[in-house]
Structure formats: C-alpha cells, structure tokens
C-alpha cells in the first residue's frame, strides 16, 4: 500500500483527481468504481473543472457506484443516485447509459444485487475503484461483522453508521436500515484502488489499516491484501509506526508547536534515544522552503530537557 500524506483536504483532493486523470488518459474507456460521501466532493469538483478545461474526457468511461440505500427512492434528496448526478455526473461529459448505480427502487434487492455483480463482471471488472472510509472501517456498506460478503449484496447498516449518516436526515428514524453494496470481493477484484481518508473520526480505522492486521471488524484492513492500493490522507499524524506513549506525546507537543509557529513542516515520526538523552523528530518539508526551526528546537529543549534533533525525510 502506498500512503501519501497531505497538509490539507484541498491538496489531497487535487492529487486524487490527478491520479484518476492519469489512469483515464492511459485508458479512455476505463471502468471506474465511485463512492459517495463528503470525502470525494473535493475530488469530484476537481474532475469537473478538469473536464471543463478538456484535460479529462469521460465520454467512454463506464462507472459503477459502490452502494445505495435500499429500499430507497431515486429522487429522495438523500439517494446516492441523486448525490452522484448533483455532484458529478450532471456536470461532466459522461454517457449516462454507462453510469451504473445499484437500484434502490428494485422490487427484489437480492436479484438487483446479483444482476449488478454480473454487469460488473461482464464489463471486465473495475480498472480503478475509488473509496472513502466509514468511521468504523466500513467501505461501501461492508460493515464490521463476524464475516464479510464477497459479492454485491444487501447489507444491514450498523447503528454507528446510521448515527454517522443521520446528519443528512431529519431524524435517526429516517436513516435507512439497509443498503445495496458492492461486496469485498467486488471491490478487491479492482485492478487498482484509491482510498481517500479525511476527518478525525477516521483516525482509529486508518491506524488499523496501517498496522496491517486483517480483521472483519474493520473491513478496510482487507485493502492490505491488494497489490495496488494508493491511500491519500490529510490526517496529520503518521500512525505508521506504533509509537510508544511518550513518543506519541512528544509528537503531539511538537505538532502543536509547529502549528503555533506556523512552520511549513509535517512531522512523520518521533524517536527517543535508547539512553533517553535525545529526542529525534522526523519531518517532511512539503514546499521545500527554507525553514527556521531554531525557535522550535529551543522550545522543545525547554519542555523536554533533552537534546533535540530535527531531521528532514523524503516524502
Ligand atoms: C457512507 C458510504 C461510504 C462512505 C462513508 C464515508 O456510509 N456508504 O461509501 O465512504 O459513508 O462518508 P464520508 O466521506 O461522508 O465520511
């Protein structure tokens, strides 16, 4: 898994759009899997702009959306169908016949799920699957469970997810209890996967992905089984390394100081020397501008009473 860290949601969204544009320019008739949610809104806005400028062409692209509430009316203000047309499909030059979204109005959800999966396979599978992440680790509506389901199916939404999504509804009672969703197999069979993670609520689920332990309690950890995953995040901490408590604390203190001093650097790791005489802070300098971190080092030395080392690492 390739993890890229960004200083802001906007920069991350731009990068996500560039990745998709890059793939699209290699294969103009690609099969693209798409998510809903607030996370991809920036990505969609960028792609719309790129499409207007003629930098990307969607006319030959086939899309498959990850999920849709079930049963659910297409014209409901909260349908994913409406979301996709309002925020993306309605604003790009896509052939609407090539747009696929699970049909929340289908009489028989199981039949709809099976047909959706078949259509996906008949199209040759996904070239690129774009994903957001649920706070509980769900992808699409593959919720934490004892077991996960491979193909497109009807999923029961967890209370956690219904709570998360209730912000769009008038009350929790209106949040659907079920949804049609691509399964873990439908997703993991994609040739390439791009996952975008933003928001403090996702931190724990993100950390578990980085830890590399696969568990059905966090479906997104299964992405570790895929060969070609790019993960983009604007979460500030690099949780890749299991930091010890004191290192994590030093990390947070240093981060706080960096923000206060308005330094253009992003911490990636903190290590205490084995003899405890020194703390080394590793950082990325995104804009490559000269940094005056003398004040920072002075302040950190005063706090920790130890030798402080600051080392720049490559992104
Ligand atoms: C929904 C969708 C997911 C999405 C997730 C995160 O429940 N089913 O596909 O990734 O929420 O949403 P957001 O990006 O708004 O945090």
mmCIF file of N, CA and C in Angstrom, residues 1 19 23 47 49 68 74 76 86 92 102 114 131 136 139-140 147 177 191 206 254 260 270 311:
data_model
loop_
_atom_site.group_PDB
_atom_site.id
_atom_site.type_symbol
_atom_site.label_atom_id
_atom_site.label_comp_id
_atom_site.label_asym_id
_atom_site.label_seq_id
_atom_site.Cartn_x
_atom_site.Cartn_y
_atom_site.Cartn_z
ATOM 1 N N UNK A 1 0.852 -1.195 0.000
ATOM 2 C CA UNK A 1 0.000 0.000 0.000
ATOM 3 C C UNK A 1 0.883 1.239 0.000
ATOM 4 N N UNK A 19 -4.649 11.535 -10.042
ATOM 5 C CA UNK A 19 -4.450 10.081 -10.181
ATOM 6 C C UNK A 19 -5.504 9.513 -11.136
ATOM 7 N N UNK A 23 -4.980 7.790 -14.931
ATOM 8 C CA UNK A 23 -5.469 6.467 -15.340
ATOM 9 C C UNK A 23 -6.360 6.586 -16.574
ATOM 10 N N UNK A 47 -12.339 17.149 -10.735
ATOM 11 C CA UNK A 47 -12.530 16.444 -12.015
ATOM 12 C C UNK A 47 -13.478 17.215 -12.931
ATOM 13 N N UNK A 49 -13.807 20.444 -13.049
ATOM 14 C CA UNK A 49 -13.007 21.541 -13.622
ATOM 15 C C UNK A 49 -12.102 21.030 -14.738
ATOM 16 N N UNK A 68 -25.998 2.003 -2.512
ATOM 17 C CA UNK A 68 -27.233 2.805 -2.494
ATOM 18 C C UNK A 68 -28.098 2.283 -1.362
ATOM 19 N N UNK A 74 -35.110 6.955 -5.893
ATOM 20 C CA UNK A 74 -34.036 7.676 -6.578
ATOM 21 C C UNK A 74 -34.101 9.174 -6.372
ATOM 22 N N UNK A 76 -35.276 10.757 -3.849
ATOM 23 C CA UNK A 76 -35.152 11.211 -2.458
ATOM 24 C C UNK A 76 -33.904 12.097 -2.373
ATOM 25 N N UNK A 86 -26.071 15.159 -8.903
ATOM 26 C CA UNK A 86 -25.928 16.558 -8.470
ATOM 27 C C UNK A 86 -24.468 16.976 -8.377
ATOM 28 N N UNK A 92 -20.356 16.552 -15.932
ATOM 29 C CA UNK A 92 -19.256 16.107 -16.799
ATOM 30 C C UNK A 92 -19.833 15.485 -18.074
ATOM 31 N N UNK A 102 -26.438 0.974 -8.000
ATOM 32 C CA UNK A 102 -27.416 -0.037 -7.567
ATOM 33 C C UNK A 102 -28.799 0.594 -7.438
ATOM 34 N N UNK A 114 -27.484 -9.381 -7.478
ATOM 35 C CA UNK A 114 -26.860 -10.387 -8.347
ATOM 36 C C UNK A 114 -26.650 -9.825 -9.747
ATOM 37 N N UNK A 131 -12.444 4.864 -3.178
ATOM 38 C CA UNK A 131 -13.156 4.597 -1.929
ATOM 39 C C UNK A 131 -13.028 5.732 -0.923
ATOM 40 N N UNK A 136 -16.163 3.568 11.197
ATOM 41 C CA UNK A 136 -15.981 2.244 11.813
ATOM 42 C C UNK A 136 -15.211 1.291 10.891
ATOM 43 N N UNK A 139 -16.268 0.010 4.158
ATOM 44 C CA UNK A 139 -16.085 0.545 2.814
ATOM 45 C C UNK A 139 -17.313 0.137 1.997
ATOM 46 N N UNK A 140 -17.827 1.091 1.246
ATOM 47 C CA UNK A 140 -19.168 0.897 0.702
ATOM 48 C C UNK A 140 -20.052 0.776 1.931
ATOM 49 N N UNK A 147 -18.299 -11.944 9.630
ATOM 50 C CA UNK A 147 -17.828 -12.345 8.310
ATOM 51 C C UNK A 147 -18.189 -11.242 7.319
ATOM 52 N N UNK A 177 -32.205 1.348 7.101
ATOM 53 C CA UNK A 177 -31.531 0.301 7.879
ATOM 54 C C UNK A 177 -30.748 -0.640 6.971
ATOM 55 N N UNK A 191 -8.516 -3.574 -10.402
ATOM 56 C CA UNK A 191 -7.076 -3.633 -10.703
ATOM 57 C C UNK A 191 -6.300 -2.683 -9.804
ATOM 58 N N UNK A 206 -8.119 4.255 10.329
ATOM 59 C CA UNK A 206 -6.938 4.466 9.478
ATOM 60 C C UNK A 206 -5.713 3.805 10.108
ATOM 61 N N UNK A 254 5.083 18.560 19.721
ATOM 62 C CA UNK A 254 5.842 19.175 18.621
ATOM 63 C C UNK A 254 4.892 19.670 17.521
ATOM 64 N N UNK A 260 1.675 26.477 15.968
ATOM 65 C CA UNK A 260 1.741 27.814 16.594
ATOM 66 C C UNK A 260 2.782 28.686 15.910
ATOM 67 N N UNK A 270 8.679 10.241 15.668
ATOM 68 C CA UNK A 270 9.490 10.713 16.799
ATOM 69 C C UNK A 270 10.158 9.502 17.424
ATOM 70 N N UNK A 311 15.219 16.080 11.909
ATOM 71 C CA UNK A 311 15.748 15.532 10.650
ATOM 72 C C UNK A 311 14.680 15.544 9.563
#
